[in-house]
Short mmCIF file of C-alpha atoms in Angstrom, two decimals:
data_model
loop_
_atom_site.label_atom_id
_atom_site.label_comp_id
_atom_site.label_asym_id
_atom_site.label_seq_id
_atom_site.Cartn_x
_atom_site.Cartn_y
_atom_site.Cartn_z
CA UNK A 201 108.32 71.48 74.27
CA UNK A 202 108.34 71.58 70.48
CA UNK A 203 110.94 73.55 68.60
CA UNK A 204 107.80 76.03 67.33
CA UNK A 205 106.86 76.34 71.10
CA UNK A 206 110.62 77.19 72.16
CA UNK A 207 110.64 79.70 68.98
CA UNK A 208 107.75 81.52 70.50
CA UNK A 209 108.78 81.73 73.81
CA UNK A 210 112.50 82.84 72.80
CA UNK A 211 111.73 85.40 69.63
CA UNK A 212 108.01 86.47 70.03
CA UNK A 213 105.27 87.25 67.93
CA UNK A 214 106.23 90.75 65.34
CA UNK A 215 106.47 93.73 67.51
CA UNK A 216 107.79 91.68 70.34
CA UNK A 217 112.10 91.47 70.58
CA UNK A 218 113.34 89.37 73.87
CA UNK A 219 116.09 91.07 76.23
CA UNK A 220 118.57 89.30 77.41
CA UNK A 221 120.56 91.85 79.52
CA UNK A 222 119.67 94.52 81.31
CA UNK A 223 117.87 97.79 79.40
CA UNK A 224 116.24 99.50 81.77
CA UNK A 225 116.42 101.35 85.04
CA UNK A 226 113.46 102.39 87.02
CA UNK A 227 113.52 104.85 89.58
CA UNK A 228 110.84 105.36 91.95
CA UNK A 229 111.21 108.31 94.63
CA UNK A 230 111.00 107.05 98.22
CA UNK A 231 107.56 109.65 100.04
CA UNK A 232 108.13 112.08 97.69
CA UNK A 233 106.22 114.93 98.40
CA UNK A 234 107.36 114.45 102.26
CA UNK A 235 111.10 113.73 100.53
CA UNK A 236 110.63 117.45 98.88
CA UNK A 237 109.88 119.07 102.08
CA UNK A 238 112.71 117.97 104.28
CA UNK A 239 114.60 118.83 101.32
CA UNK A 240 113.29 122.26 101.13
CA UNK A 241 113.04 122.29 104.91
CA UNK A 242 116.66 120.81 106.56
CA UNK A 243 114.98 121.38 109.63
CA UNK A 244 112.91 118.60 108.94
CA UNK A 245 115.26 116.41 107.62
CA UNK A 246 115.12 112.99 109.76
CA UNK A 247 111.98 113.95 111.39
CA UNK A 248 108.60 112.37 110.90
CA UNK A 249 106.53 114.81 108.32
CA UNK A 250 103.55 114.43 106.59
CA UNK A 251 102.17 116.23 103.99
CA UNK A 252 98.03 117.18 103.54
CA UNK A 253 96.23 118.59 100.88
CA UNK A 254 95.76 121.86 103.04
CA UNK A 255 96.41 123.28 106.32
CA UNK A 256 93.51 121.92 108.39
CA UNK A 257 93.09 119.82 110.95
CA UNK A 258 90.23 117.86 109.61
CA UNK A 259 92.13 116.77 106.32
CA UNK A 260 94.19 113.23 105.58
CA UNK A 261 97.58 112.31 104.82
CA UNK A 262 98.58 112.37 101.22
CA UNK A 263 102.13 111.83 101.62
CA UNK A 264 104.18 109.89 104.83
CA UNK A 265 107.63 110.02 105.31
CA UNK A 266 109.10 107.26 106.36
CA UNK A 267 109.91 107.87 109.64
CA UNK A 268 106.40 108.77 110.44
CA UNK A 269 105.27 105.82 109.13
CA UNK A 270 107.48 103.84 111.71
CA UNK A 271 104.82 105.68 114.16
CA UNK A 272 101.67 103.75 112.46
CA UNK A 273 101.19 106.47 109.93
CA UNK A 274 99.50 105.67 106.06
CA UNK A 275 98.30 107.81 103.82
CA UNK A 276 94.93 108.67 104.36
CA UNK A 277 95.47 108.87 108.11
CA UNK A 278 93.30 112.14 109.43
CA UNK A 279 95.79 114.45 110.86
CA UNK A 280 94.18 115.08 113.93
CA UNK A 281 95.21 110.64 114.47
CA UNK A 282 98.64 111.37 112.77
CA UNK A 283 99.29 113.71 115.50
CA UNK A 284 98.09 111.76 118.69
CA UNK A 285 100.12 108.96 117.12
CA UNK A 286 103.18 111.14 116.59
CA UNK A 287 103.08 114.80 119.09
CA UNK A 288 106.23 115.62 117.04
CA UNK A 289 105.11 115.16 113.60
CA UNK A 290 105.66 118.26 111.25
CA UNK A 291 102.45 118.69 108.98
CA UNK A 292 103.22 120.53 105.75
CA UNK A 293 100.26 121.78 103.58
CA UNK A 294 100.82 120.39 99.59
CA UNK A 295 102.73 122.56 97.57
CA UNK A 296 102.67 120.71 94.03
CA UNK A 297 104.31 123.41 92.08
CA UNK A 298 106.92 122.97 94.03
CA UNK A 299 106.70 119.43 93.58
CA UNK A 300 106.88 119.99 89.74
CA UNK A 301 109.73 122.31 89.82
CA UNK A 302 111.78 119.60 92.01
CA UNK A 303 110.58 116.67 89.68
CA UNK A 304 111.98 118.59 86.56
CA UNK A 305 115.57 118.68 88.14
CA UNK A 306 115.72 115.07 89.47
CA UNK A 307 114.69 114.35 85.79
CA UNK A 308 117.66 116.45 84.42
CA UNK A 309 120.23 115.14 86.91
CA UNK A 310 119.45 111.92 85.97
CA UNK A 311 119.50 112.85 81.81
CA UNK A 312 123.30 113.54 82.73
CA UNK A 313 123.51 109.59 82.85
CA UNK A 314 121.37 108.06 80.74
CA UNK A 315 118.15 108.65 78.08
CA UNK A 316 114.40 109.19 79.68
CA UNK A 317 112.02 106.31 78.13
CA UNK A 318 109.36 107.86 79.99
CA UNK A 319 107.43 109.59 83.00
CA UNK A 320 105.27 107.34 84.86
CA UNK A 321 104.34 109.80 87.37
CA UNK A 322 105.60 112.67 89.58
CA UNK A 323 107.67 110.08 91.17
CA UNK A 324 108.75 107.44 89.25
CA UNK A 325 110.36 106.89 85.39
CA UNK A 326 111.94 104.54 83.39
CA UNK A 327 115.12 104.92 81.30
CA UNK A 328 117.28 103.42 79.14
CA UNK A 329 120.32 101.66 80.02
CA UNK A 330 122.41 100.83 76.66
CA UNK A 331 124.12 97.71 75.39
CA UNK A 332 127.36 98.70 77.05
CA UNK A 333 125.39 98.92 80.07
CA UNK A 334 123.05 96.48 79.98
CA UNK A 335 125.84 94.07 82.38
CA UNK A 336 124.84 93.60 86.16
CA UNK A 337 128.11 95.00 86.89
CA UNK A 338 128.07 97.72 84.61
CA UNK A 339 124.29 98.53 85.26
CA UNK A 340 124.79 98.72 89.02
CA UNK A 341 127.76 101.88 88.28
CA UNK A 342 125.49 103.47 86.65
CA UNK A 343 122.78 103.62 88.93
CA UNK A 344 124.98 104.18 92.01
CA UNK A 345 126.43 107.45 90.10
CA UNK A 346 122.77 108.77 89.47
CA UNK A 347 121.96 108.21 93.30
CA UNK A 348 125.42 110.12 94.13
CA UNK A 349 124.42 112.78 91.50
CA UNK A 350 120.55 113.14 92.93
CA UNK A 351 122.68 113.73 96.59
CA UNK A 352 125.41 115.87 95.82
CA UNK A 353 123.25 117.98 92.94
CA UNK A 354 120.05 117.84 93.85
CA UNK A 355 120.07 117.06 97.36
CA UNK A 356 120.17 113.93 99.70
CA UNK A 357 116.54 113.96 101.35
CA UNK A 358 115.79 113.18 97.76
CA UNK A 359 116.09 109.10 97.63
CA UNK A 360 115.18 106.83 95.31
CA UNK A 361 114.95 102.90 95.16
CA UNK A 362 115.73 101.80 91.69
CA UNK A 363 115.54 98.82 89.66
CA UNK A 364 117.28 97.17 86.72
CA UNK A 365 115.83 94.83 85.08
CA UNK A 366 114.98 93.18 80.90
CA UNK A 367 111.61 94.67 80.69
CA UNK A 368 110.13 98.32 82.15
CA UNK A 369 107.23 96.26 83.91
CA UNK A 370 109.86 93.90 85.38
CA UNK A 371 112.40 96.72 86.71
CA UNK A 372 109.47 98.67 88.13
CA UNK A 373 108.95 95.70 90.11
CA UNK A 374 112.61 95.45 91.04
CA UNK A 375 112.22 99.39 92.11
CA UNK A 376 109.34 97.92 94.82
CA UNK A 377 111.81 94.95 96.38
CA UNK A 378 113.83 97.39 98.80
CA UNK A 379 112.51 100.17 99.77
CA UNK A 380 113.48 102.88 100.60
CA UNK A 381 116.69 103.35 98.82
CA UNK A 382 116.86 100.24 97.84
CA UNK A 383 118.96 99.35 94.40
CA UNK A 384 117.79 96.23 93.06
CA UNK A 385 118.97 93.72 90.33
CA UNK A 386 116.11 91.38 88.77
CA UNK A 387 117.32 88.75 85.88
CA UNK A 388 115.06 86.54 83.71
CA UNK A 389 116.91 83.58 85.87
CA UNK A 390 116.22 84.71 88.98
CA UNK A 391 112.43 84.21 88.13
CA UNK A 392 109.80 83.06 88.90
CA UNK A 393 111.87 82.64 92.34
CA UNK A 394 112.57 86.09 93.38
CA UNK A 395 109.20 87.30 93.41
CA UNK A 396 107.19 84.49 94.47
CA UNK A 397 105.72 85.89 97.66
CA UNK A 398 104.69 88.86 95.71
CA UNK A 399 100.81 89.37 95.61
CA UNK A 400 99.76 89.38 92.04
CA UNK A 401 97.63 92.66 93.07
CA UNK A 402 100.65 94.52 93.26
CA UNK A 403 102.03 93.91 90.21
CA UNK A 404 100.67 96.82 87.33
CA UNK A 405 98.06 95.77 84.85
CA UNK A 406 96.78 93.18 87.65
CA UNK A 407 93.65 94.82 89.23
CA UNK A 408 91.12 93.79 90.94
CA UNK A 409 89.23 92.53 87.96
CA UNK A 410 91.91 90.49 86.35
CA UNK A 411 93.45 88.86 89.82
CA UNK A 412 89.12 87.84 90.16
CA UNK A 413 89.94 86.19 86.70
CA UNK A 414 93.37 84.88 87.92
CA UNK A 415 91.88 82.89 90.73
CA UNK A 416 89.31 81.40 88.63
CA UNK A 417 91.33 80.11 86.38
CA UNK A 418 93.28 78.89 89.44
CA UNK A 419 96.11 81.84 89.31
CA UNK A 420 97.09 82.53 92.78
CA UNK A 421 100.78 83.15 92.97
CA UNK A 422 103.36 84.19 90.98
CA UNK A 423 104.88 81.64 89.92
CA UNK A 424 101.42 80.39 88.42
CA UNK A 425 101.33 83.47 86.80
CA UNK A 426 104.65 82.90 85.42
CA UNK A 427 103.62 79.49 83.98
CA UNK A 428 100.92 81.30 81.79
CA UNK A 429 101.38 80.82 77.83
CA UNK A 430 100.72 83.89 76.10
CA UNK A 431 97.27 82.49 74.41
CA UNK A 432 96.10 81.92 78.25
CA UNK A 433 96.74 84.85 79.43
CA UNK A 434 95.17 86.96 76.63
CA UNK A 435 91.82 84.89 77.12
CA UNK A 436 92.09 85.12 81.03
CA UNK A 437 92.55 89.22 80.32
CA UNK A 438 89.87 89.03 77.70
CA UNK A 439 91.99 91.49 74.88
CA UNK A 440 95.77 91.68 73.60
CA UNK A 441 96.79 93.45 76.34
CA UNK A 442 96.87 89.84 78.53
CA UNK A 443 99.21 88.99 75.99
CA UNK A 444 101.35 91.89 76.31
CA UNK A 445 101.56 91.82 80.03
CA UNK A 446 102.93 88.11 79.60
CA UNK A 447 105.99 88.93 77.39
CA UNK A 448 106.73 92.36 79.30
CA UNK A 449 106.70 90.03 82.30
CA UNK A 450 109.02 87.68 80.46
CA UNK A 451 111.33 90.63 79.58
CA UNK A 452 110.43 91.19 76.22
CA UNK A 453 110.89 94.65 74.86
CA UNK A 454 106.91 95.52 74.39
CA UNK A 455 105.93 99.38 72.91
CA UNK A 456 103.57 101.04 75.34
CA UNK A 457 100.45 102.35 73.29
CA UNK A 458 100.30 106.09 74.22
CA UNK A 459 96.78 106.69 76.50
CA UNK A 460 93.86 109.01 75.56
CA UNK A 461 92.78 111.42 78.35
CA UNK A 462 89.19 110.08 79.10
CA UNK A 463 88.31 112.58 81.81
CA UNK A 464 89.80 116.32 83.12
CA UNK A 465 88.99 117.13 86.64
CA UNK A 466 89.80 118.27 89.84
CA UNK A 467 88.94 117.45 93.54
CA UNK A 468 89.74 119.29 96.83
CA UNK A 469 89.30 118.74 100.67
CA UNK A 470 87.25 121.37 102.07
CA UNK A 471 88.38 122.78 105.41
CA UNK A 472 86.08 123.74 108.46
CA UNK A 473 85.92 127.30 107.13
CA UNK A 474 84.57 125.83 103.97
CA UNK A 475 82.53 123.24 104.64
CA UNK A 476 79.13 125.29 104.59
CA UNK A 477 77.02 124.47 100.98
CA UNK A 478 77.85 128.03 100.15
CA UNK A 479 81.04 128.38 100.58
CA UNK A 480 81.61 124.48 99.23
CA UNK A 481 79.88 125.98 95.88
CA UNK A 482 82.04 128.61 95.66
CA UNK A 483 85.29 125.64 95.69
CA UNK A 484 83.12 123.62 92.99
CA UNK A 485 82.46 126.31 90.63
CA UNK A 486 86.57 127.47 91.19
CA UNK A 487 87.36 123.62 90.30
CA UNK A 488 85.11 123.71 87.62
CA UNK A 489 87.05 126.37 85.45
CA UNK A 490 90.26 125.06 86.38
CA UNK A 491 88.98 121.92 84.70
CA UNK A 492 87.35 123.47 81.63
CA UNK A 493 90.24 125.90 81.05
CA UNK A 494 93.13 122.50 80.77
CA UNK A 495 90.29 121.34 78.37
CA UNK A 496 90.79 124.38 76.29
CA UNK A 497 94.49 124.14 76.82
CA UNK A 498 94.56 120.24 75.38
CA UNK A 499 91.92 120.96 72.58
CA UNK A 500 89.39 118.79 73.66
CA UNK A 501 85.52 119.32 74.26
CA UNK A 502 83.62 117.70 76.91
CA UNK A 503 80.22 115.69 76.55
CA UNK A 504 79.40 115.19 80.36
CA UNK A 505 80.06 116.76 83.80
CA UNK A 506 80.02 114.95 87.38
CA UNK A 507 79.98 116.60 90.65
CA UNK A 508 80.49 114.58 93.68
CA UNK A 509 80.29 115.70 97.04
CA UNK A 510 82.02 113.60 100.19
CA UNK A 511 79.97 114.69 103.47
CA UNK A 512 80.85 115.16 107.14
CA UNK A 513 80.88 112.88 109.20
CA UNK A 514 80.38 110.45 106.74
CA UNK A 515 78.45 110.19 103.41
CA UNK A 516 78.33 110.73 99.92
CA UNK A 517 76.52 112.08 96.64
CA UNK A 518 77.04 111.74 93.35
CA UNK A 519 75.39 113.45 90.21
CA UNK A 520 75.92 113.77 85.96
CA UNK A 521 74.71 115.40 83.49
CA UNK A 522 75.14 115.51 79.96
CA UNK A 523 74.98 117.66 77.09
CA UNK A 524 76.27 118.35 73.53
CA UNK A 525 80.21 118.87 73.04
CA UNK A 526 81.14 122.23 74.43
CA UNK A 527 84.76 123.83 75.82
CA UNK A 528 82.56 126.71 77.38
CA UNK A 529 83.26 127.60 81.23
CA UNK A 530 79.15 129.67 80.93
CA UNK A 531 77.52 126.17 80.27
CA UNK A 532 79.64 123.91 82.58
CA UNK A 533 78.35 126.35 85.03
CA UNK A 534 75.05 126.23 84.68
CA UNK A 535 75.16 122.86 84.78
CA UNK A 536 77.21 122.96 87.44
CA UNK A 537 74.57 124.82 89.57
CA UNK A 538 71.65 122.20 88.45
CA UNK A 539 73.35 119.69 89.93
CA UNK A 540 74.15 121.44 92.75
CA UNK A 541 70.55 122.44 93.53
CA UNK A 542 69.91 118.40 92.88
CA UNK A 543 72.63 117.61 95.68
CA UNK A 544 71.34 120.19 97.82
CA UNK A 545 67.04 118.90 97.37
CA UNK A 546 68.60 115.48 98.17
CA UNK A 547 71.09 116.09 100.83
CA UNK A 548 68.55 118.43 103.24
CA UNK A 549 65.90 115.17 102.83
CA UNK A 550 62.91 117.63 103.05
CA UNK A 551 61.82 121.22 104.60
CA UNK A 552 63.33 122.24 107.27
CA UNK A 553 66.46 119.98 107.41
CA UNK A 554 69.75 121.43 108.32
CA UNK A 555 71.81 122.17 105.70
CA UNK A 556 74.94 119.47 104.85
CA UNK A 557 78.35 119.71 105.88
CA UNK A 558 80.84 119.08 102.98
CA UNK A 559 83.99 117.18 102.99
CA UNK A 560 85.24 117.21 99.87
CA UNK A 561 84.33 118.58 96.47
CA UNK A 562 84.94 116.63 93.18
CA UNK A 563 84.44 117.76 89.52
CA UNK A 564 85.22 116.24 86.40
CA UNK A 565 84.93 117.28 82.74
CA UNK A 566 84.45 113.64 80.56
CA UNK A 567 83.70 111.97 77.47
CA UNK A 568 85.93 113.77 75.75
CA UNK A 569 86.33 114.60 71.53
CA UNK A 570 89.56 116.35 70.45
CA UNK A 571 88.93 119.32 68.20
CA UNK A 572 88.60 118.29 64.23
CA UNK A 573 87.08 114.76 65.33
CA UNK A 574 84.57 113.32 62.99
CA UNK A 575 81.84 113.37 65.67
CA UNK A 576 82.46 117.32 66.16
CA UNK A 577 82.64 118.07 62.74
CA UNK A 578 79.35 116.46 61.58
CA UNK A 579 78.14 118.33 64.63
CA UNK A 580 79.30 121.47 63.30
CA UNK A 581 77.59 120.79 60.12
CA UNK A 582 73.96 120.64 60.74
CA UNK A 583 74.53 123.39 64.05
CA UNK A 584 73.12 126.84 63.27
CA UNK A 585 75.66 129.70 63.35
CA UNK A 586 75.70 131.04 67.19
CA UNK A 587 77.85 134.35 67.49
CA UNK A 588 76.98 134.38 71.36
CA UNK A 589 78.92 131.09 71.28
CA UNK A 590 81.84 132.66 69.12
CA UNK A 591 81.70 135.66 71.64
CA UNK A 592 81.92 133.62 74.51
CA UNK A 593 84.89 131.38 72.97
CA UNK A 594 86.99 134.39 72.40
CA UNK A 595 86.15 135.90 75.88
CA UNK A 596 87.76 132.52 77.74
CA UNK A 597 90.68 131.94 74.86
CA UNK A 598 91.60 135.41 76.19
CA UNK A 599 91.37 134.84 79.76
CA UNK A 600 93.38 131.87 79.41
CA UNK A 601 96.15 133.90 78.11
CA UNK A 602 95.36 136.00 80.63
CA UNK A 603 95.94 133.51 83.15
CA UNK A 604 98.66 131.47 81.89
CA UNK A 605 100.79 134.67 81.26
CA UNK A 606 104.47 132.82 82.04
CA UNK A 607 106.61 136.08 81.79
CA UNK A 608 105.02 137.09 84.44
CA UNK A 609 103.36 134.23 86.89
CA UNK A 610 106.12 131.85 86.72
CA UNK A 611 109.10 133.19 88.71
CA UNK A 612 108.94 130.20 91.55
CA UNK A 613 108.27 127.49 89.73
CA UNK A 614 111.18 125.91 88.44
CA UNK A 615 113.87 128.86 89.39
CA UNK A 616 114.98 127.08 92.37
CA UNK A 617 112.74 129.23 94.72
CA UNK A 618 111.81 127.19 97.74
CA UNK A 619 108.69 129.09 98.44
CA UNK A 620 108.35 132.55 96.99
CA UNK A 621 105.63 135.30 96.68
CA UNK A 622 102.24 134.66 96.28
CA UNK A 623 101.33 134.52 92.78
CA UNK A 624 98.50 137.32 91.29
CA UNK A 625 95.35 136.07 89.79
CA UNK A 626 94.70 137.80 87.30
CA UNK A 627 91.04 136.91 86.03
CA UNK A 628 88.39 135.09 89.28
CA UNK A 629 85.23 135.22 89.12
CA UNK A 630 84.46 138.04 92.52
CA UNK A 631 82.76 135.39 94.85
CA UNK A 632 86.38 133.49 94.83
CA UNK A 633 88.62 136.55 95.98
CA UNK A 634 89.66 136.03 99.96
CA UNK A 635 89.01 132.41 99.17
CA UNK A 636 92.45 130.43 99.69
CA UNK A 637 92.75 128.56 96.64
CA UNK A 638 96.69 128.71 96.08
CA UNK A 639 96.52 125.36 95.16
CA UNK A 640 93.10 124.51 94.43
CA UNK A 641 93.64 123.05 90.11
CA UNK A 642 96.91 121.49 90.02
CA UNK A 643 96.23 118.69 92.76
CA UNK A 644 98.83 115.99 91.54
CA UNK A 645 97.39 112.76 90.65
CA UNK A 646 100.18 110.04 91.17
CA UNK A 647 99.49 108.83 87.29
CA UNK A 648 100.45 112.10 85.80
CA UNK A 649 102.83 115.15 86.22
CA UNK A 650 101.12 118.41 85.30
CA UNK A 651 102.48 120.83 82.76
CA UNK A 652 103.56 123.96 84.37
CA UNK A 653 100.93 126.15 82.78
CA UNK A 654 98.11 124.20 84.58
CA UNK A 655 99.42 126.20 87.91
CA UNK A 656 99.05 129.58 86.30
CA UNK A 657 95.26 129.55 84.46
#
């Protein structure tokens, strides 16, 4: 290799600054939402749980703990198999406030040791480990006193496998080697060995579409993928960010561009009790406004709206519409309810058809414009003045503070409360009263962690 070569692969391009210790620790938390019930629940400590998005028979998994999964149990298994695989499985309906609340003291307890980089997710995050601690020997104290602290302060149904490692990408992979509670040490010399049965699929920023491009260009392993130049794998991603995967692989210390929301929505499982096109509406339209009021929250206006409908037994419809930028809850509605008479004219398949059974209901708010972006303003500057539309802005700014009053809505989230009163709403539109939503907006997606005020709009 030439001296320029050797350069590259030792200092980088700008931007780009090699590691040669240790700097990071990942933690990932080991079937957390199952983890947070035995915690909450000693009863269940030990015992096989599962968590589902609500208390019905017909729902999935979304969470396993481990010992059910020694019973054949994923995520996504429908309870009704969970239970004939497991009679004495404990089925706990979601509770992702709670989830929240629990997330912000792990975070905390492990502050006491060492500075966040950043939250991946409800269940896993990256810190800092510094030069001082950037030492196998020294690293591995460190993490051992965060999982004592997480045990003895937070509580020990709460584990974590954690990895140290040069890069974030590469101690995130370390987090994955033992799990669960698995403490893992990954050096720039132990690779390309250590991880050379891993399939390149599992490995972030590999999806399906790049490991398609892999394989073509003969990429099937990882320690092909480890061969890669930086130039090869840029062209085999087709951008920079090929390029930036290699040296984070490589341990390089590579700044994580922050991500634009692109869409804001919400999905639920329907139970028996709701499965009926009315009462499914009812869910939609309740989904809908949790959507458009975290649009309102973030500043952002919405171009498009998708409803998607999963049907019993099996089946599935899709529909979109757009329009012109808008944060109003009034016209998502009503195009909410076009689409929903287009879903119901194509699901009943002519006169006289029984009417659908409904699964599932999905909505989502997307292509998105932040408030003061050029495309808005030159909107703004050829619209006519509307003072219905000014009227109608007000009205849901001040339900909004209606419904994200903390003083008063917030007492179990975050206190230490395991599970509380039932929260007032405040503002529903009538149809929804009786309904039980308690947890219908705030479904976690494993990519984010939701603020607390997204529980209390």
């Amino acid at each position: 290799m030439s001296s320029a070569a050797e350069m590259s692969l030792v200092h980088g391009p700008p931007g780009y600054r090699p590691n040669v210790g240790l700097r990071y620790l990942f933690i990932d938390f080991n079937a957390y939402f199952a983890a947070v019930e035995q915690h909450d629940h000693p009863g269940l400590f030990g015992r096989p749980v599962v968590v589902a998005p609500l208390a019905s028979e017909s729902s999935g998994a979304i969470a396993v703990s481990y010992e059910a999964r020694a019973f054949g149990i994923r995520r996504g298994t429908p309870i009704r198999e969970a239970r004939r695989l497991c009679p004495g499985l404990a089925v706990m309906p979601a509770r992702h406030d709670r989830y929240v609340a629990v997330h912000k003291q792990l975070m905390d307890e492990i502050g006491r040791h060492l500075p966040l980089v950043k939250v991946y997710s409800i269940d896993e995050a990256a810190f800092r480990l510094s030069r001082s601690e950037e030492h196998p020997r020294a690293a591995l104290v460190v993490a051992r006193a965060i999982k004592r602290g997480i045990a003895e302060n937070v509580g020990p149904a709460l584990r974590a496998s954690i990895g140290l490692a040069p890069s974030r990408l590469l101690a995130k992979l370390a987090a994955e080697r033992n799990k669960p509670d698995g403490l893992t040490v990954l050096e720039i010399a132990d690779l390309p060995r250590r991880l050379a049965g891993m399939p390149l699929e599992e490995i972030p920023g590999v999806g399906p579409g790049v490991a398609a491009r892999l394989a073509r260009a003969g990429v099937h392993d990882f320690p092909a993928l480890w061969r890669l130049q930086p130039k090869q794998a840029r062209a085999i991603w087709g951008s920079v960010q090929g390029e930036r995967f290699w040296y984070a692989l490589h341990g390089y210390e590579v700044d994580e561009p922050e991500t634009k929301k692109s869409m804001i929505g919400h999905s639920r499982v329907l139970s028996r009790e709701h499965e009926r096109p009315c009462e499914a509406r009812v869910v939609g339209r309740a989904l809908l406004l949790k959507a458009a009021s975290r649009l309102r929250h973030y500043g952002l206006h919405a171009r498009a709206l998708t409803l998607a409908v999963r049907l019993r037994p099996v089946g599935r419809w899709e529909g979109a519409r757009r329009f012109p930028p808008t944060q109003d809850s009034f016209s998502f509605l009503r195009v909410f309810d076009a689409l929903w008479a287009a879903f119901l004219d194509e699901a009943r398949c002519g006169r006289g058809a029984p009417a659908p059974r409904c699964g599932g209901v999905t909505v989502y708010l997307h292509d998105l414009a932040a408030e003061g972006a050029a495309e808005l303003a030159q909107l703004d500057l050829f619209a006519p003045s509307d003072p219905a539309a000014d009227r109608r802005a007000r009205l849901w700014a001040t339900i909004d503070r209606i419904n994200a009053d903390l003083e008063h809505k917030f007492e179990r989230l975050g206190g230490g409360s395991k599970t509380g009163e039932k929260r007032r709403r405040y503002v529903t539109l009538a149809r929804q009263q009786g309904l039980d939503l308690d947890y219908l907006g705030a479904k976690i997606a494993f990519s984010r962690v939701p603020e607390e005020a997204e529980f209390l709009y």
